[in-house]
Coordinates of C-alpha atoms in Angstrom, one line a residue:
Chain A
M1248 CA 86.3 145.2 31.7
N1249 CA 87.6 142.4 33.7
S1250 CA 88.5 139.2 31.9
R1251 CA 86.1 136.7 33.1
R1252 CA 87.8 133.6 34.6
Q1253 CA 85.9 130.5 35.5
P1254 CA 83.6 131.5 38.3
D1255 CA 83.3 127.9 39.2
Q1256 CA 86.8 127.7 40.4
A1257 CA 87.4 131.0 42.1
L1258 CA 85.8 132.1 45.3
P1259 CA 83.0 134.7 45.0
V1260 CA 84.9 137.0 47.4
S1261 CA 88.3 136.7 49.0
A1262 CA 89.8 139.6 51.0
E1263 CA 93.3 139.8 52.6
G1264 CA 94.2 142.6 55.0
L1265 CA 91.5 144.7 53.4
G1266 CA 91.1 148.3 54.7
K1267 CA 89.4 151.5 53.7
K1268 CA 90.0 154.9 55.1
Y1269 CA 87.8 157.9 54.4
R1270 CA 88.7 161.4 55.3
R1271 CA 86.9 161.1 58.6
G1272 CA 88.7 157.8 59.6
W1273 CA 88.8 154.1 59.0
A1274 CA 85.6 152.5 57.8
L1275 CA 87.1 149.0 57.5
R1276 CA 90.4 147.8 58.8
E1277 CA 92.6 144.7 58.4
T1278 CA 89.7 142.6 57.2
S1279 CA 90.5 139.1 55.9
L1280 CA 87.4 137.4 54.7
V1281 CA 86.2 134.6 52.4
I1282 CA 82.7 134.2 51.1
P1283 CA 82.2 130.7 49.8
R1284 CA 80.0 129.6 46.9
N1285 CA 76.3 128.9 47.1
R1286 CA 75.6 130.6 50.4
I1287 CA 73.2 133.1 51.6
V1288 CA 75.3 135.4 53.6
A1289 CA 74.1 137.8 56.3
L1290 CA 76.4 140.7 56.5
V1291 CA 75.4 142.1 59.9
G1292 CA 76.5 145.0 62.1
P1293 CA 75.3 148.2 63.7
N1294 CA 75.1 151.4 61.6
G1295 CA 78.5 152.5 60.6
A1296 CA 80.1 149.1 61.0
G1297 CA 81.5 149.1 57.5
K1298 CA 78.8 147.0 55.6
S1299 CA 78.3 149.4 52.8
T1300 CA 82.0 150.0 52.5
L1301 CA 82.7 146.3 52.2
M1302 CA 80.1 146.1 49.4
G1303 CA 81.6 149.1 47.7
L1304 CA 85.0 147.5 47.7
I1305 CA 83.5 144.2 46.3
T1306 CA 81.8 146.1 43.4
G1307 CA 84.9 148.3 42.7
L1308 CA 83.0 151.5 43.4
L1309 CA 85.5 152.1 46.2
R1310 CA 89.3 151.5 46.0
P1311 CA 90.9 149.8 49.0
T1312 CA 93.3 151.8 51.1
T1313 CA 95.2 148.7 52.2
G1314 CA 95.2 145.0 51.4
E1315 CA 93.7 143.1 48.5
I1316 CA 90.3 141.8 47.4
T1317 CA 89.4 139.5 44.6
V1318 CA 85.9 138.7 43.2
F1319 CA 85.8 135.5 41.3
G1320 CA 89.6 135.7 41.0
D1321 CA 89.6 139.3 39.5
R1322 CA 90.5 142.4 41.3
P1323 CA 87.6 144.9 41.1
T1324 CA 88.5 148.1 39.1
G1325 CA 86.6 151.3 38.6
K1326 CA 86.0 150.3 34.9
G1327 CA 82.8 148.4 35.5
L1328 CA 81.3 145.7 37.6
H1329 CA 82.4 142.1 37.2
P1330 CA 79.9 140.5 34.8
A1331 CA 79.1 137.8 37.3
V1332 CA 78.2 140.3 40.0
S1333 CA 75.0 142.2 40.6
Y1334 CA 74.7 145.0 43.2
L1335 CA 71.7 146.7 44.6
A1336 CA 72.7 149.8 46.5
Q1337 CA 70.9 150.9 49.7
Q1338 CA 69.1 153.8 48.0
K1339 CA 67.9 151.4 45.2
P1340 CA 68.8 153.8 42.5
L1341 CA 66.5 153.6 39.5
Y1342 CA 65.7 156.2 36.9
Q1343 CA 62.5 157.8 38.2
Q1344 CA 61.1 158.8 34.8
F1345 CA 61.6 155.4 33.2
T1346 CA 58.6 153.0 33.1
V1347 CA 59.1 149.5 34.4
T1348 CA 59.4 148.1 30.9
E1349 CA 62.0 150.8 30.1
T1350 CA 64.0 149.9 33.2
L1351 CA 64.2 146.3 32.0
M1352 CA 65.2 147.5 28.6
F1353 CA 68.0 149.5 30.2
G1354 CA 69.1 146.3 31.9
A1355 CA 69.0 144.5 28.5
R1356 CA 71.0 147.2 26.8
T1357 CA 73.7 147.4 29.4
N1358 CA 74.3 143.7 30.2
P1359 CA 75.4 141.1 27.7
T1360 CA 74.2 138.3 30.0
W1361 CA 70.7 139.7 30.3
D1362 CA 67.8 137.3 30.5
Q1363 CA 64.7 139.2 29.5
R1364 CA 62.2 136.4 30.0
Y1365 CA 63.5 135.8 33.5
A1366 CA 63.3 139.5 34.4
E1367 CA 59.8 139.8 33.0
Y1368 CA 58.8 136.7 35.0
L1369 CA 60.1 138.3 38.2
I1370 CA 58.1 141.5 37.5
E1371 CA 55.1 139.4 36.9
Q1372 CA 55.6 137.5 40.2
A1373 CA 55.8 140.8 42.0
A1374 CA 52.6 142.0 40.2
V1375 CA 54.1 145.4 39.4
P1376 CA 52.3 147.3 36.6
V1377 CA 54.8 147.3 33.7
D1378 CA 53.6 150.6 32.2
A1379 CA 53.9 152.6 35.4
R1380 CA 56.7 155.0 35.9
V1381 CA 59.2 154.1 38.6
A1382 CA 58.5 157.3 40.4
T1383 CA 54.9 156.3 40.9
L1384 CA 55.6 152.9 42.4
S1385 CA 55.5 152.0 46.1
G1386 CA 58.7 151.3 48.1
G1387 CA 58.0 147.6 47.9
Q1388 CA 57.3 147.6 44.2
R1389 CA 60.4 149.6 43.5
T1390 CA 62.5 147.1 45.4
R1391 CA 61.0 144.3 43.3
V1392 CA 61.9 146.2 40.1
A1393 CA 65.4 146.8 41.3
L1394 CA 65.7 143.1 42.2
A1395 CA 64.5 142.1 38.8
L1396 CA 67.1 144.4 37.3
A1397 CA 69.8 142.8 39.5
L1398 CA 68.7 139.2 38.9
G1399 CA 68.0 139.7 35.2
K1400 CA 71.7 140.0 34.7
R1401 CA 72.0 136.3 35.8
P1402 CA 74.7 136.9 38.3
N1403 CA 76.6 134.4 40.3
L1404 CA 77.0 136.8 43.2
L1405 CA 74.3 139.2 44.2
L1406 CA 75.0 142.0 46.7
L1407 CA 72.1 143.6 48.4
D1408 CA 72.7 146.5 50.7
E1409 CA 69.9 146.8 53.3
P1410 CA 67.3 145.6 50.7
L1411 CA 64.6 145.4 53.3
A1412 CA 65.2 148.7 55.1
D1413 CA 62.3 150.8 53.8
L1414 CA 59.8 148.0 53.5
D1415 CA 56.8 147.3 55.7
P1416 CA 56.9 143.9 57.5
L1417 CA 54.6 142.2 55.0
A1418 CA 56.6 143.4 52.0
R1419 CA 59.8 142.4 53.8
E1420 CA 58.6 138.8 54.0
T1421 CA 57.4 138.6 50.4
V1422 CA 60.6 140.2 49.0
L1423 CA 62.8 138.0 51.2
R1424 CA 60.9 134.8 50.3
A1425 CA 61.0 135.6 46.5
L1426 CA 64.7 136.4 46.8
I1427 CA 65.6 133.2 48.7
T1428 CA 63.6 131.1 46.2
E1429 CA 65.5 132.6 43.3
A1430 CA 68.9 132.2 45.0
R1431 CA 68.3 128.6 45.9
T1432 CA 67.0 127.6 42.5
Q1433 CA 69.6 129.5 40.5
G1434 CA 72.6 128.7 42.7
I1435 CA 73.5 132.3 43.4
T1436 CA 75.6 133.4 46.3
V1437 CA 73.7 136.3 47.9
V1438 CA 75.1 138.8 50.4
L1439 CA 72.4 140.6 52.3
S1440 CA 73.4 143.4 54.7
S1441 CA 71.3 144.5 57.6
H1442 CA 71.7 146.0 61.0
V1443 CA 69.0 143.8 62.3
L1444 CA 70.1 140.1 62.5
A1445 CA 66.7 139.0 63.4
E1446 CA 65.2 139.6 60.0
L1447 CA 67.8 137.4 58.4
E1448 CA 68.0 134.7 61.0
G1449 CA 66.5 131.5 59.6
V1450 CA 67.2 132.6 56.1
C1451 CA 71.0 132.9 55.9
D1452 CA 73.4 130.0 56.2
H1453 CA 76.5 132.1 56.5
L1454 CA 77.2 135.0 58.8
V1455 CA 79.6 137.9 58.7
L1456 CA 79.4 140.1 61.8
L1457 CA 81.0 143.5 61.4
H1458 CA 81.6 146.0 64.2
K1459 CA 83.5 149.3 63.9
G1460 CA 85.2 148.2 60.8
R1461 CA 86.3 144.8 62.0
V1462 CA 85.0 141.3 61.4
L1463 CA 83.9 139.9 64.8
L1464 CA 82.5 136.7 63.6
A1465 CA 82.5 134.9 60.2
G1466 CA 81.5 131.4 59.2
D1467 CA 78.7 129.0 58.3
V1468 CA 75.8 129.2 60.6
G1469 CA 75.8 125.4 61.2
R1470 CA 79.4 125.6 62.5
L1471 CA 79.0 128.9 64.5
S1472 CA 76.0 127.7 66.5
A1473 CA 77.0 124.1 66.7
D1474 CA 76.2 124.1 70.4
G1475 CA 72.7 125.3 69.7
T1476 CA 73.1 128.9 70.8
P1477 CA 70.7 131.1 68.7
L1478 CA 72.5 133.2 66.2
G1479 CA 71.2 136.4 67.6
E1480 CA 72.5 135.7 71.0
L1481 CA 75.8 134.6 69.7
A1482 CA 76.2 137.9 67.7
L1483 CA 75.1 140.0 70.7
N1484 CA 77.6 138.2 73.0
R1485 CA 80.4 138.7 70.6
M1486 CA 79.6 142.4 70.3
R1487 CA 79.4 142.9 74.0
Q1488 CA 82.7 141.2 74.4
A1489 CA 84.2 143.6 71.8
A1490 CA 82.8 146.6 73.6
Q1491 CA 84.3 145.4 76.9
E1492 CA 87.7 144.8 75.3
E1493 CA 87.5 148.3 73.9
A1494 CA 86.6 149.8 77.3
A1495 CA 89.4 148.0 79.0
Chain B
M1103 CA 73.7 152.7 26.1
I1104 CA 72.8 155.3 23.5
W1105 CA 69.2 154.3 23.9
A1106 CA 69.4 154.8 27.7
S1107 CA 71.0 158.2 27.3
W1108 CA 68.5 159.2 24.7
R1109 CA 65.6 158.1 27.0
R1110 CA 67.2 160.0 29.9
Q1111 CA 67.4 163.2 27.9
R1112 CA 64.2 162.9 25.9
A1113 CA 62.4 165.9 27.6
Q1114 CA 65.5 168.0 27.0
L1115 CA 65.8 167.0 23.4
I1116 CA 62.1 167.8 22.8
T1117 CA 62.6 171.3 24.3
L1118 CA 65.6 171.8 22.0
L1119 CA 63.5 170.8 19.0
G1120 CA 60.8 173.2 20.1
M1121 CA 63.3 176.0 20.3
V1122 CA 64.5 175.4 16.8
V1123 CA 61.0 175.3 15.3
I1124 CA 59.9 178.4 17.1
G1125 CA 63.1 180.2 16.5
A1126 CA 63.1 179.4 12.8
G1127 CA 59.5 180.5 12.5
V1128 CA 60.0 183.8 14.3
I1129 CA 63.2 184.6 12.4
T1130 CA 61.7 183.8 9.0
L1131 CA 58.7 186.0 9.8
L1132 CA 60.8 188.9 11.0
R1133 CA 63.1 188.7 8.0
S1134 CA 60.2 188.8 5.5
N1135 CA 58.6 191.7 7.5
M1136 CA 61.9 193.5 7.4
I1137 CA 62.3 193.1 3.7
D1138 CA 58.8 194.5 3.2
A1139 CA 59.7 197.4 5.3
I1140 CA 62.9 198.0 3.4
N1141 CA 61.1 197.9 0.1
S1142 CA 58.2 200.1 1.2
S1143 CA 60.6 202.8 2.5
Q1144 CA 62.6 202.5 -0.8
L1145 CA 65.8 201.6 1.1
A1146 CA 66.7 198.5 -1.0
H1147 CA 69.8 200.0 -2.5
C1148 CA 71.1 201.0 0.9
V1149 CA 71.4 197.3 1.9
T1150 CA 74.5 196.7 -0.3
Q1151 CA 75.9 200.2 -0.6
A1152 CA 78.1 202.0 1.9
I1153 CA 76.4 204.3 4.3
D1154 CA 77.5 207.6 2.6
E1155 CA 76.5 206.3 -0.9
C1156 CA 73.0 205.6 0.2
S1157 CA 70.8 208.3 -1.4
A1158 CA 67.7 207.7 0.7
P1159 CA 66.7 210.6 3.0
A1160 CA 68.6 210.4 6.3
E1161 CA 65.4 210.4 8.4
V1162 CA 64.0 207.4 6.5
Q1163 CA 67.2 205.5 7.2
K1164 CA 67.1 206.6 10.8
A1165 CA 63.5 205.6 11.3
F1166 CA 64.3 202.1 9.9
R1167 CA 67.3 201.7 12.1
T1168 CA 65.4 202.8 15.2
E1169 CA 62.5 200.5 14.5
W1170 CA 64.6 197.4 13.9
A1171 CA 67.4 198.0 16.4
T1172 CA 65.7 195.9 19.1
P1173 CA 64.9 192.8 17.0
F1174 CA 68.5 192.8 15.7
Q1175 CA 69.9 193.1 19.1
T1176 CA 67.7 190.4 20.5
A1177 CA 68.8 188.0 17.8
Q1178 CA 72.4 188.8 18.4
I1179 CA 72.0 188.4 22.2
L1180 CA 70.3 185.0 21.5
I1181 CA 73.4 183.7 19.6
I1182 CA 75.8 185.3 22.1
G1183 CA 73.9 183.8 25.0
L1184 CA 73.1 180.3 23.6
P1185 CA 76.6 178.8 24.4
A1186 CA 76.2 179.9 28.1
L1187 CA 72.7 178.4 28.2
I1188 CA 74.0 175.1 26.7
G1189 CA 76.7 175.0 29.4
V1190 CA 74.3 175.8 32.2
F1191 CA 71.2 173.8 31.3
I1192 CA 72.8 170.9 29.4
G1193 CA 76.4 170.6 30.4
A1194 CA 76.2 171.3 34.1
P1195 CA 73.4 168.9 35.1
L1196 CA 74.5 166.1 32.8
F1197 CA 76.6 164.2 35.4
A1198 CA 76.0 166.4 38.5
R1199 CA 72.3 165.3 38.7
E1200 CA 73.2 161.6 38.4
L1201 CA 75.9 162.0 41.1
E1202 CA 73.5 164.0 43.3
Q1203 CA 70.6 161.5 43.0
G1204 CA 72.9 158.4 43.2
T1205 CA 71.7 157.1 39.8
H1206 CA 75.3 156.9 38.6
V1207 CA 75.6 153.8 40.8
L1208 CA 72.9 152.2 38.6
A1209 CA 75.0 152.8 35.5
F1210 CA 78.3 151.9 37.2
T1211 CA 76.9 148.5 38.4
Q1212 CA 75.8 147.3 34.9
S1213 CA 78.3 145.6 32.6
V1214 CA 79.1 148.8 30.8
S1215 CA 82.4 150.6 31.3
R1216 CA 82.2 154.1 32.8
T1217 CA 83.9 155.6 29.8
R1218 CA 81.2 154.2 27.4
W1219 CA 78.5 155.5 29.7
M1220 CA 80.2 158.9 29.8
V1221 CA 80.7 159.1 26.0
S1222 CA 77.2 158.1 25.2
K1223 CA 75.8 160.7 27.6
L1224 CA 78.1 163.4 26.2
V1225 CA 77.2 162.6 22.6
V1226 CA 73.5 162.5 23.1
A1227 CA 73.5 165.8 25.0
L1228 CA 76.1 167.7 23.0
V1229 CA 75.3 166.9 19.4
P1230 CA 71.7 168.0 19.3
A1231 CA 72.6 171.2 21.3
L1232 CA 75.3 172.1 18.7
I1233 CA 72.9 171.4 15.8
V1234 CA 70.3 173.7 17.4
L1235 CA 73.0 176.4 17.9
I1236 CA 74.3 176.1 14.3
V1237 CA 70.8 176.2 12.8
L1238 CA 69.8 179.3 14.8
Q1239 CA 73.1 181.0 14.1
Y1240 CA 72.6 180.4 10.4
L1241 CA 69.1 181.8 10.5
V1242 CA 70.2 184.9 12.3
W1243 CA 73.1 185.3 9.8
W1244 CA 70.6 184.9 7.0
W1245 CA 68.4 187.6 8.4
L1246 CA 71.1 190.1 9.3
T1247 CA 72.7 189.6 5.9
A1248 CA 69.4 190.6 4.3
A1249 CA 69.5 193.9 6.3
G1250 CA 73.1 194.5 5.1
A1251 CA 74.4 197.9 5.8
L1252 CA 71.1 198.9 7.3
G1253 CA 71.6 196.4 10.2
P1254 CA 74.4 195.5 12.6
R1255 CA 76.6 194.3 9.7
L1256 CA 77.5 197.9 9.1
N1257 CA 79.9 197.7 12.1
G1258 CA 82.1 195.1 10.3
S1259 CA 83.2 191.6 11.1
F1260 CA 85.4 192.6 14.0
N1261 CA 82.8 194.4 16.0
P1262 CA 82.8 192.3 19.2
V1263 CA 79.1 191.4 18.9
N1264 CA 79.3 190.6 15.2
F1265 CA 82.5 188.6 15.8
G1266 CA 80.9 186.6 18.6
I1267 CA 78.0 185.4 16.4
D1268 CA 79.9 184.6 13.2
H1269 CA 81.6 181.6 11.7
V1270 CA 82.8 178.8 14.1
S1271 CA 83.2 181.0 17.1
P1272 CA 79.8 180.3 18.7
V1273 CA 80.4 176.5 18.4
G1274 CA 83.8 177.0 20.1
Y1275 CA 82.2 178.9 22.9
A1276 CA 79.4 176.3 23.2
L1277 CA 81.9 173.4 23.4
F1278 CA 83.8 175.2 26.1
A1279 CA 80.7 176.2 28.1
F1280 CA 79.4 172.6 27.9
A1281 CA 82.7 171.0 28.9
L1282 CA 83.1 173.5 31.7
G1283 CA 79.6 172.7 33.0
T1284 CA 80.2 168.9 33.0
F1285 CA 83.6 169.2 34.6
V1286 CA 82.4 171.4 37.5
G1287 CA 79.4 169.1 37.8
V1288 CA 81.6 166.0 38.2
V1289 CA 84.0 167.6 40.6
S1290 CA 81.3 169.3 42.8
R1291 CA 78.7 166.6 42.4
R1292 CA 76.0 169.4 42.9
T1293 CA 73.8 170.5 40.1
L1294 CA 73.2 174.0 41.4
V1295 CA 76.9 174.6 42.1
A1296 CA 77.8 173.3 38.6
M1297 CA 75.3 175.7 37.0
T1298 CA 76.3 178.8 38.8
V1299 CA 80.1 178.3 39.0
G1300 CA 80.1 177.0 35.4
L1301 CA 78.2 180.1 34.2
G1302 CA 80.5 182.5 36.2
A1303 CA 83.7 180.9 35.0
F1304 CA 82.4 180.8 31.4
V1305 CA 81.6 184.5 31.3
V1306 CA 85.0 185.4 32.9
V1307 CA 87.0 183.3 30.5
R1308 CA 85.0 184.2 27.5
F1309 CA 85.6 187.9 28.0
A1310 CA 89.2 187.5 29.3
L1311 CA 90.2 185.7 26.1
S1312 CA 88.2 187.8 23.7
G1313 CA 91.0 190.2 22.8
L1314 CA 93.8 187.7 22.9
V1315 CA 93.0 186.0 19.6
N1316 CA 93.7 189.1 17.6
D1317 CA 97.4 188.9 18.3
L1318 CA 97.6 185.3 17.1
V1319 CA 96.8 185.9 13.5
P1320 CA 99.4 187.4 11.2
A1321 CA 98.6 191.1 10.7
Q1322 CA 99.1 193.1 7.5
R1323 CA 101.1 196.3 7.5
R1324 CA 100.5 199.4 5.4
E1325 CA 102.8 202.4 5.2
V1326 CA 102.2 205.8 3.6
P1327 CA 104.5 208.9 3.4
A1328 CA 103.7 211.6 5.9
G1329 CA 102.1 214.0 3.5
S1330 CA 100.0 211.4 1.6
D1331 CA 96.3 211.7 1.7
V1332 CA 95.8 207.9 1.2
D1333 CA 93.4 206.7 3.9
L1334 CA 95.2 204.1 6.0
R1335 CA 92.0 202.7 7.4
Q1336 CA 90.4 202.0 4.0
G1337 CA 88.5 198.8 3.6
G1338 CA 87.8 198.3 7.3
G1339 CA 89.3 195.4 9.2
L1340 CA 90.7 195.4 12.7
E1341 CA 93.5 197.9 13.4
L1342 CA 96.0 196.5 15.9
E1343 CA 98.6 199.3 15.8
F1344 CA 99.0 202.8 14.4
G1345 CA 101.9 205.1 14.6
W1346 CA 104.7 207.0 12.9
L1347 CA 108.1 205.9 11.5
N1348 CA 111.3 208.0 11.2
A1349 CA 113.4 208.1 8.1
S1350 CA 115.2 204.9 8.9
G1351 CA 111.9 203.1 9.4
Q1352 CA 112.0 202.9 13.2
P1353 CA 108.7 203.5 15.1
I1354 CA 108.6 206.8 17.1
P1355 CA 107.1 206.7 20.6
H1356 CA 103.6 208.1 20.8
D1357 CA 104.3 210.9 23.3
K1358 CA 107.2 212.2 21.1
V1359 CA 104.9 212.1 18.0
S1360 CA 102.3 214.2 19.6
A1361 CA 104.9 216.7 20.7
L1362 CA 106.3 216.9 17.2
I1363 CA 102.9 217.3 15.6
Q1364 CA 102.0 220.0 18.1
A1365 CA 105.3 221.8 17.2
C1366 CA 104.5 221.6 13.5
K1367 CA 101.1 223.2 14.0
S1368 CA 102.8 226.6 14.5
T1369 CA 105.6 228.2 12.5
P1370 CA 108.9 229.1 14.3
S1371 CA 107.6 232.7 14.5
G1372 CA 104.6 231.5 16.5
T1373 CA 101.7 232.0 14.0
P1374 CA 99.5 229.0 13.2
N1375 CA 101.0 227.0 10.3
T1376 CA 99.3 226.5 7.0
Q1377 CA 98.2 223.0 5.9
E1378 CA 101.0 222.8 3.3
G1379 CA 103.5 224.1 5.9
F1380 CA 102.3 221.6 8.4
L1381 CA 102.6 218.7 6.0
A1382 CA 106.1 219.9 4.9
C1383 CA 107.1 220.3 8.6
L1384 CA 106.3 216.7 9.5
P1385 CA 109.1 214.9 7.5
Q1386 CA 111.5 217.6 8.5
S1387 CA 110.9 216.9 12.2
G1388 CA 111.5 213.2 11.5
L1389 CA 108.0 211.9 11.1
A1390 CA 108.6 210.3 7.7
K1391 CA 105.8 207.7 7.4
K1392 CA 102.5 206.7 9.0
Y1393 CA 101.9 203.0 9.4
T1394 CA 99.2 200.7 10.5
S1395 CA 99.1 197.0 11.1
F1396 CA 95.7 195.4 10.8
I1397 CA 93.8 192.3 10.0
P1398 CA 91.7 192.8 6.9
E1399 CA 88.0 192.0 6.8
S1400 CA 88.7 189.2 4.4
Q1401 CA 90.9 187.5 7.0
A1402 CA 88.3 187.4 9.7
W1403 CA 87.8 183.7 9.1
Q1404 CA 91.3 183.0 10.3
V1405 CA 90.7 184.8 13.5
H1406 CA 87.5 182.8 14.0
L1407 CA 89.4 179.5 13.4
V1408 CA 92.0 180.5 16.0
D1409 CA 89.3 181.6 18.4
A1410 CA 87.4 178.3 18.1
A1411 CA 90.6 176.4 18.4
I1412 CA 91.4 178.0 21.7
F1413 CA 88.0 177.4 23.2
G1414 CA 87.8 174.0 21.6
G1415 CA 91.2 173.1 23.1
L1416 CA 90.1 174.2 26.5
A1417 CA 86.9 172.1 26.1
V1418 CA 89.0 169.0 25.3
L1419 CA 91.1 169.5 28.4
L1420 CA 88.0 169.9 30.5
L1421 CA 86.4 166.7 29.0
V1422 CA 89.6 164.8 29.7
G1423 CA 89.3 166.1 33.3
T1424 CA 85.7 165.0 33.5
A1425 CA 86.6 161.5 32.3
W1426 CA 89.4 161.3 34.8
A1427 CA 87.2 162.4 37.7
L1428 CA 84.5 159.9 36.7
R1429 CA 86.8 156.9 36.2
R1430 CA 88.5 157.6 39.6
Q1431 CA 87.4 155.2 42.3
S1432 CA 86.7 157.0 45.5

């Protein structure tokens, strides 16, 4: 387990020359990146841009091929997730045969910083039946349970890999709103990944744009679109430019 | 973490409990039926006596053996097969299913180290399985002992089937099969692959190593002069070597022995030799002594310990491999 340093002083994520190569090629190369505190970060890029790889490197599930990454000042190892970090993978893994109550109990038994009352409150907010088995829940309900599990740990950094991907538009909105409310009131840095910038526009205040394993754009939204250009247009322009450079 | 592992494997543990309860009931019933059958056929004294000392009519003995051969064999096959079943249905899916369904990410992203997760899963899966195996093994032993010389015990402790279901050997095999299943599961990340490859590898290794253990236990040696009528094979046990020694105590090659014996069977004039003449001829041709090296029945437990140590050692190596593969960051 990582020794926990003062999360107040260290940056949630700081990467230097970070790269990851799989057998089929580079998923992320020469990435230098800083994620500041108390931001809601949109990690945006087309499919295969390296979003999940970056999250895997932050959690320590993957080991960097090149460069370095620190999470609250500690280097992620394969031994376990940093206690101040919660991660919700794209498939939203949950034990299908557990009930919702048992899922929360699992969180309580595996996390010393667990806040049972808070987790129960989140489930109640989502109106998920607590005695139901996870396998019988709808996609939206399952996402809410997974979110309660991630937030019940009381993290300082919450990583969500495509959390909205398999939700209908209405559920997207409720989940996103619930999430942002929690992040703002608890002072959590949230990193949301998506291949659709539009669904995060207006919610995020920091943008990281990935394309083919490289960071095209990174910074606070206020600074990036200082001249009033909409974020979506800005990102699209930057990606077109990158495609042209590649062709040339 | 123990709670979570228990909850994950609850259905499996209930199945195991059901197996023990049903197994215990069936074996107890069969045993008491068998004792009734022995008593009603007046075979009771044949249980403890050697086969040639049993005075009951041969056809009564034969009838009993024929009637009970199938239940005895079924019980033996159960104990022989249980380690493989533990490997296939408990060991192989233990990690492979999590890796296949992606739920290992759930465990890896809580504040629990991967090693603790692994150990708790291993303990919750393995300990109940071993208890079930030991209980069933004991019950089968209890039943077959009641049959004594009328049952498969007649063949001695070193009969391959009897050896495989006795003492600590089944636990050694089960540990190995389980560890092999988990290791293949972690490496292949596929439940079905882990089950089939694990089973195949277990069967191959189990039979490939089955004879090896006999050479690792100190054998006893018995020598008798050529003409002696002392039975070298008395008292059973496992014979490893048998042969002839010359006057200076050196072993004589087997092909030479058979030539010399053949030569002694006839007199120099060509007529068949008498028994006395044959026995007198042997030392003269250089066949001074017969010898045998063997592991006595009473030392069988040593062979079982070595056997279990080999399979247990392989199991430890495989579990270390499993831990290494799980802790590795991809």
